[in-house]
Tab-separated table of C-alpha atoms in Angstrom:
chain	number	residue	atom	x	y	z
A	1	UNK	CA	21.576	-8.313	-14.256
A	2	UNK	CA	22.049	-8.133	-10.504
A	3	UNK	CA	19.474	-7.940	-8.131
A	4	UNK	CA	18.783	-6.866	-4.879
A	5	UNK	CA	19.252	-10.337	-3.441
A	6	UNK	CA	22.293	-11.031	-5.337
A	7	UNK	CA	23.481	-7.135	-3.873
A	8	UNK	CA	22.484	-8.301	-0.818
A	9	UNK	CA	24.617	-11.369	-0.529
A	10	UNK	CA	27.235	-10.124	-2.106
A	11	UNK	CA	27.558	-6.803	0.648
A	12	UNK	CA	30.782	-6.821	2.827
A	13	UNK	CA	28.640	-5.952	5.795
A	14	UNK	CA	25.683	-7.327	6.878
A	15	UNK	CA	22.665	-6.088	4.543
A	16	UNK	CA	19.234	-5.024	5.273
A	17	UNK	CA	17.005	-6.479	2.826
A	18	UNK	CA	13.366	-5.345	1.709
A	19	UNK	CA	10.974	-7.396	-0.388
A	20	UNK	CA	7.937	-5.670	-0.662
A	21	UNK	CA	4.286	-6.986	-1.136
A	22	UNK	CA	5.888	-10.658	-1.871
A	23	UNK	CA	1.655	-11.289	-1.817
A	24	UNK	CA	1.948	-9.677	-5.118
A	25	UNK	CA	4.822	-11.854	-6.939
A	26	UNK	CA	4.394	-15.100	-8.776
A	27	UNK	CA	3.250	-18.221	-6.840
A	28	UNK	CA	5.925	-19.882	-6.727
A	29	UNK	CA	8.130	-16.779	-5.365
A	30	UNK	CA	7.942	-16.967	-1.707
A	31	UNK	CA	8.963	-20.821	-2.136
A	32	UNK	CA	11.851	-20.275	-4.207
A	33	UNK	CA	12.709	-17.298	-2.210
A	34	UNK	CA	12.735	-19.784	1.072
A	35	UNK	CA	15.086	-22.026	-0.926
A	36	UNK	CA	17.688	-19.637	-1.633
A	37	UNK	CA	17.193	-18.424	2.222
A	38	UNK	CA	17.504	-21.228	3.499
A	39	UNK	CA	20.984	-22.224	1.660
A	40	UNK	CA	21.844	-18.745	1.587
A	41	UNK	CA	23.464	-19.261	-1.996
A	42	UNK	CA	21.648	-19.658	-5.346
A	43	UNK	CA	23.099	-20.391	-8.722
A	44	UNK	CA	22.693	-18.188	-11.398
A	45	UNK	CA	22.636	-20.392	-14.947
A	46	UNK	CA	23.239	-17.178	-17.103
A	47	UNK	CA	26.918	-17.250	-16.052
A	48	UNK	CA	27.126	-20.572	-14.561
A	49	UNK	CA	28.151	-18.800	-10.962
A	50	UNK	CA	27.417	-19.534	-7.856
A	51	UNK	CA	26.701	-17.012	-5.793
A	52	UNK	CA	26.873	-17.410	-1.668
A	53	UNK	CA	25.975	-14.971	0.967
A	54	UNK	CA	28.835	-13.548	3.047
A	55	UNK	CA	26.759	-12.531	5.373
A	56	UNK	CA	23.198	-14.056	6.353
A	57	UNK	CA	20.735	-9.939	5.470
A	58	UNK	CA	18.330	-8.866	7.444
A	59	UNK	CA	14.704	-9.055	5.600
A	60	UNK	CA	11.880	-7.076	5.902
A	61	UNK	CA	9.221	-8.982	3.882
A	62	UNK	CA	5.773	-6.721	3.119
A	63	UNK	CA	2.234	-8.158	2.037
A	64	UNK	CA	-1.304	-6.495	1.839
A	65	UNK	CA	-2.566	-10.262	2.475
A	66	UNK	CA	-3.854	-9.778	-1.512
A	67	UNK	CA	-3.098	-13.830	-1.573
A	68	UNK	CA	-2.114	-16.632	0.666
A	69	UNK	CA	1.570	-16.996	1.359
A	70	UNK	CA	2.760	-20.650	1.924
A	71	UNK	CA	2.595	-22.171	5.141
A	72	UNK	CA	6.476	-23.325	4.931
A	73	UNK	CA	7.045	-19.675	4.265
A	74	UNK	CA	5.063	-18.084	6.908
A	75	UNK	CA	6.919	-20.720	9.465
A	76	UNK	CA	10.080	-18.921	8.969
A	77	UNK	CA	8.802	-15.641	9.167
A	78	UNK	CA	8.048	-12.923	12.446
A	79	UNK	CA	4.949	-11.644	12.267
A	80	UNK	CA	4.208	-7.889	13.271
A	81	UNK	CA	1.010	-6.316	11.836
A	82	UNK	CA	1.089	-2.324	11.785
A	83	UNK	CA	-2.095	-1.184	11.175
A	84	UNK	CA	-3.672	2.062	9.079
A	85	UNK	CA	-2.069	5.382	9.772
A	86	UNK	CA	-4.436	7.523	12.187
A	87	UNK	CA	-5.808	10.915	11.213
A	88	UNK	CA	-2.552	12.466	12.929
A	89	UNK	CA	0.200	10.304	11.763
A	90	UNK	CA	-1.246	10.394	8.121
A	91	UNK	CA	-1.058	14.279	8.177
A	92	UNK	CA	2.743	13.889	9.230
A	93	UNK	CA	3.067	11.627	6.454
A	94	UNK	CA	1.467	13.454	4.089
A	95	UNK	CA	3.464	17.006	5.449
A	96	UNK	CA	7.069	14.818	4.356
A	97	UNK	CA	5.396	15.117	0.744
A	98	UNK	CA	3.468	18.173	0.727
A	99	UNK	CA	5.321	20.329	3.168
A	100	UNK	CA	3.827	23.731	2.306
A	101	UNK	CA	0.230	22.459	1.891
A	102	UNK	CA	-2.451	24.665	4.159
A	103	UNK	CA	-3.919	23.266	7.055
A	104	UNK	CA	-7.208	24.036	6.414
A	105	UNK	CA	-7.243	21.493	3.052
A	106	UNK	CA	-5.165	18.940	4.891
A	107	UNK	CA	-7.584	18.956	7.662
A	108	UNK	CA	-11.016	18.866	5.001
A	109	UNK	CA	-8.754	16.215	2.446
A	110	UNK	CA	-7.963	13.821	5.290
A	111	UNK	CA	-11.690	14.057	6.895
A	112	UNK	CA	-13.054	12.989	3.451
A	113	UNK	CA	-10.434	10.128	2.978
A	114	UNK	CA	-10.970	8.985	6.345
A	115	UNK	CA	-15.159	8.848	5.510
A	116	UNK	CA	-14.702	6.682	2.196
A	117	UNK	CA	-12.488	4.430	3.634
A	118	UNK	CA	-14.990	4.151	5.871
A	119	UNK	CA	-17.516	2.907	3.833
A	120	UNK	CA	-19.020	-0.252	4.362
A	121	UNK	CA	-18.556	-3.188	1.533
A	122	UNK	CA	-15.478	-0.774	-0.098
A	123	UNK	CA	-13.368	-4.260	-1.780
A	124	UNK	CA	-10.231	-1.811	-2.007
A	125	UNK	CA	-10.158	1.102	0.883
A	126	UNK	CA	-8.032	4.031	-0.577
A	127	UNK	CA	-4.551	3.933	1.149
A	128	UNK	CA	-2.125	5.958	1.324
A	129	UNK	CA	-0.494	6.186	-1.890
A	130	UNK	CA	-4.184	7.039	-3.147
A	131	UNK	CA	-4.356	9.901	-0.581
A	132	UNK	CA	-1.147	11.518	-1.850
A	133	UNK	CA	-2.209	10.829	-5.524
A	134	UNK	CA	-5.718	12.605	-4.325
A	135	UNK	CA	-3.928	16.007	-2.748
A	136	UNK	CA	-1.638	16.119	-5.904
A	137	UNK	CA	-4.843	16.224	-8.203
A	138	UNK	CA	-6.242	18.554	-5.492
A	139	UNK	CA	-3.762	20.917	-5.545
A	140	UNK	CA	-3.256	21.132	-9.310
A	141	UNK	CA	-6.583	21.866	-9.679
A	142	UNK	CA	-6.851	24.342	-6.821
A	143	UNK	CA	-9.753	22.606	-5.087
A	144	UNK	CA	-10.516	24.691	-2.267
A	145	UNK	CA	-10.893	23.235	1.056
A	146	UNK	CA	-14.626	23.865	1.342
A	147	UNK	CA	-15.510	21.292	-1.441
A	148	UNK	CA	-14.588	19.163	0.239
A	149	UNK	CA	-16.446	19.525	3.377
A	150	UNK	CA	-19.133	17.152	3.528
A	151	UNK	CA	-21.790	16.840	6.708
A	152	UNK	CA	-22.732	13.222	6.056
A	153	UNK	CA	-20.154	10.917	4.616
A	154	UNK	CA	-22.659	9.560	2.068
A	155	UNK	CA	-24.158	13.218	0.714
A	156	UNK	CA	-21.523	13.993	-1.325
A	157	UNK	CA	-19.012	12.486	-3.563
A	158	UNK	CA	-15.650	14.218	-2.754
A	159	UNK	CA	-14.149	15.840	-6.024
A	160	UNK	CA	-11.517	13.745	-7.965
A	161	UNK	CA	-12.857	10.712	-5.817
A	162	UNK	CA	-11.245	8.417	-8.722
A	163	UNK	CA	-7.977	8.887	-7.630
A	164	UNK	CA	-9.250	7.485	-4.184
A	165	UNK	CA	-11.502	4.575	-5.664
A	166	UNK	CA	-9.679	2.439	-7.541
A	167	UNK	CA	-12.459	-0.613	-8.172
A	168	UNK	CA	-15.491	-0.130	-10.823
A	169	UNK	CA	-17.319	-1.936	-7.999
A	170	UNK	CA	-16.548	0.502	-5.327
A	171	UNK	CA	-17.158	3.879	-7.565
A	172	UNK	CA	-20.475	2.272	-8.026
A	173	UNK	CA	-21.134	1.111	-4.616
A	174	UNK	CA	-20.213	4.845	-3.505
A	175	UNK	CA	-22.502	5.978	-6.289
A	176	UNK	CA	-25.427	3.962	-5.171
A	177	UNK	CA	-24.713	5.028	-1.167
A	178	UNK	CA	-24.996	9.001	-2.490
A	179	UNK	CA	-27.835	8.365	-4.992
A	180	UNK	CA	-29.815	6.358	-2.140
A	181	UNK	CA	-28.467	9.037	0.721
A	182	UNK	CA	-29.668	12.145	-0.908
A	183	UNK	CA	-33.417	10.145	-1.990
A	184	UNK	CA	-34.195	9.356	1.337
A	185	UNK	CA	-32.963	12.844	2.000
A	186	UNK	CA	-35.538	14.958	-0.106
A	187	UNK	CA	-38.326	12.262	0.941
């Protein structure tokens, strides 16, 4: 079966080519990716064919940093590190997928995702694919905007908060934070 490599080499114009959280791919990935980068051709044993690059893509490589790449790798590579959406450019994003959603919940959803990712000791912050995931369940379940309003980010647990925490350690970590929050509270 033909990849998106293979596509990529084979294209009669020069390809753009994504490979998306490589951090996430088999050890040994990145190196044998270099390899066939390098040479721009790799042989495919299945049907005994070599198969050479007419013209050298374009990649775009993504990684969350989940792992360590190789050093050879990371040699060959530019480095350009885009960092977490802001309030305001999340709500765009989130308007290309939910383009009728009131901006009243929009406004309460992305102040409560923005106060658990920022809790302290989180080992997975809630990204954006979470967030959508969250104002899916939200909507379908016609959560009003109101419960989610929260005064201190530790008071409350926002509703449907496991499709934002996706680590036993962190639901219990956020657990604990709440529990201890509202103790010292009513002390």
């Amino acid at each position: 079966m033909r990849g998106k490599v293979w596509e990529a080499f084979e294209s009669a114009e020069q390809p753009v080519l994504l490979i998306d959280e490589i951090d996430k791919a088999d050890i040994e990935f990145p190196n044998d990716l270099l390899q066939e980068l390098d040479r721009m051709e790799f042989y495919v044993y299945e049907t005994r064919q070599l198969v050479s690059a007419r013209h050298r893509p374009i990649i775009i490589i993504t990684s969350n940093n989940e792992k360590e790449l190789p050093d050879a790798f990371l040699r060959r590579c530019f480095f350009h590190y885009i960092k977490f959406p802001d309030q305001d450019t999340m709500a765009k994003i989130v308007d290309v997928h939910f383009p009728n959603l009131k901006k009243e919940l929009l406004s309460e959803a992305l102040n409560a995702f923005y106060k658990v990712r920022d809790v302290r000791g989180l080992k997975k912050k809630p990204s954006t694919s979470e967030l959508l995931d969250w104002i899916k369940l939200l909507l379908a379940e016609d959560i009003p905007p109101e419960a989610l309003r929260s005064e201190n980010s530790r008071s409350a647990i926002p509703p449907l908060y496991g499709a934002l925490l996706k680590n036993e350690q962190d639901v219990h970590l956020f657990e604990q934070l709440v529990f201890l929050d509202r103790r010292s509270s009513s002390q």
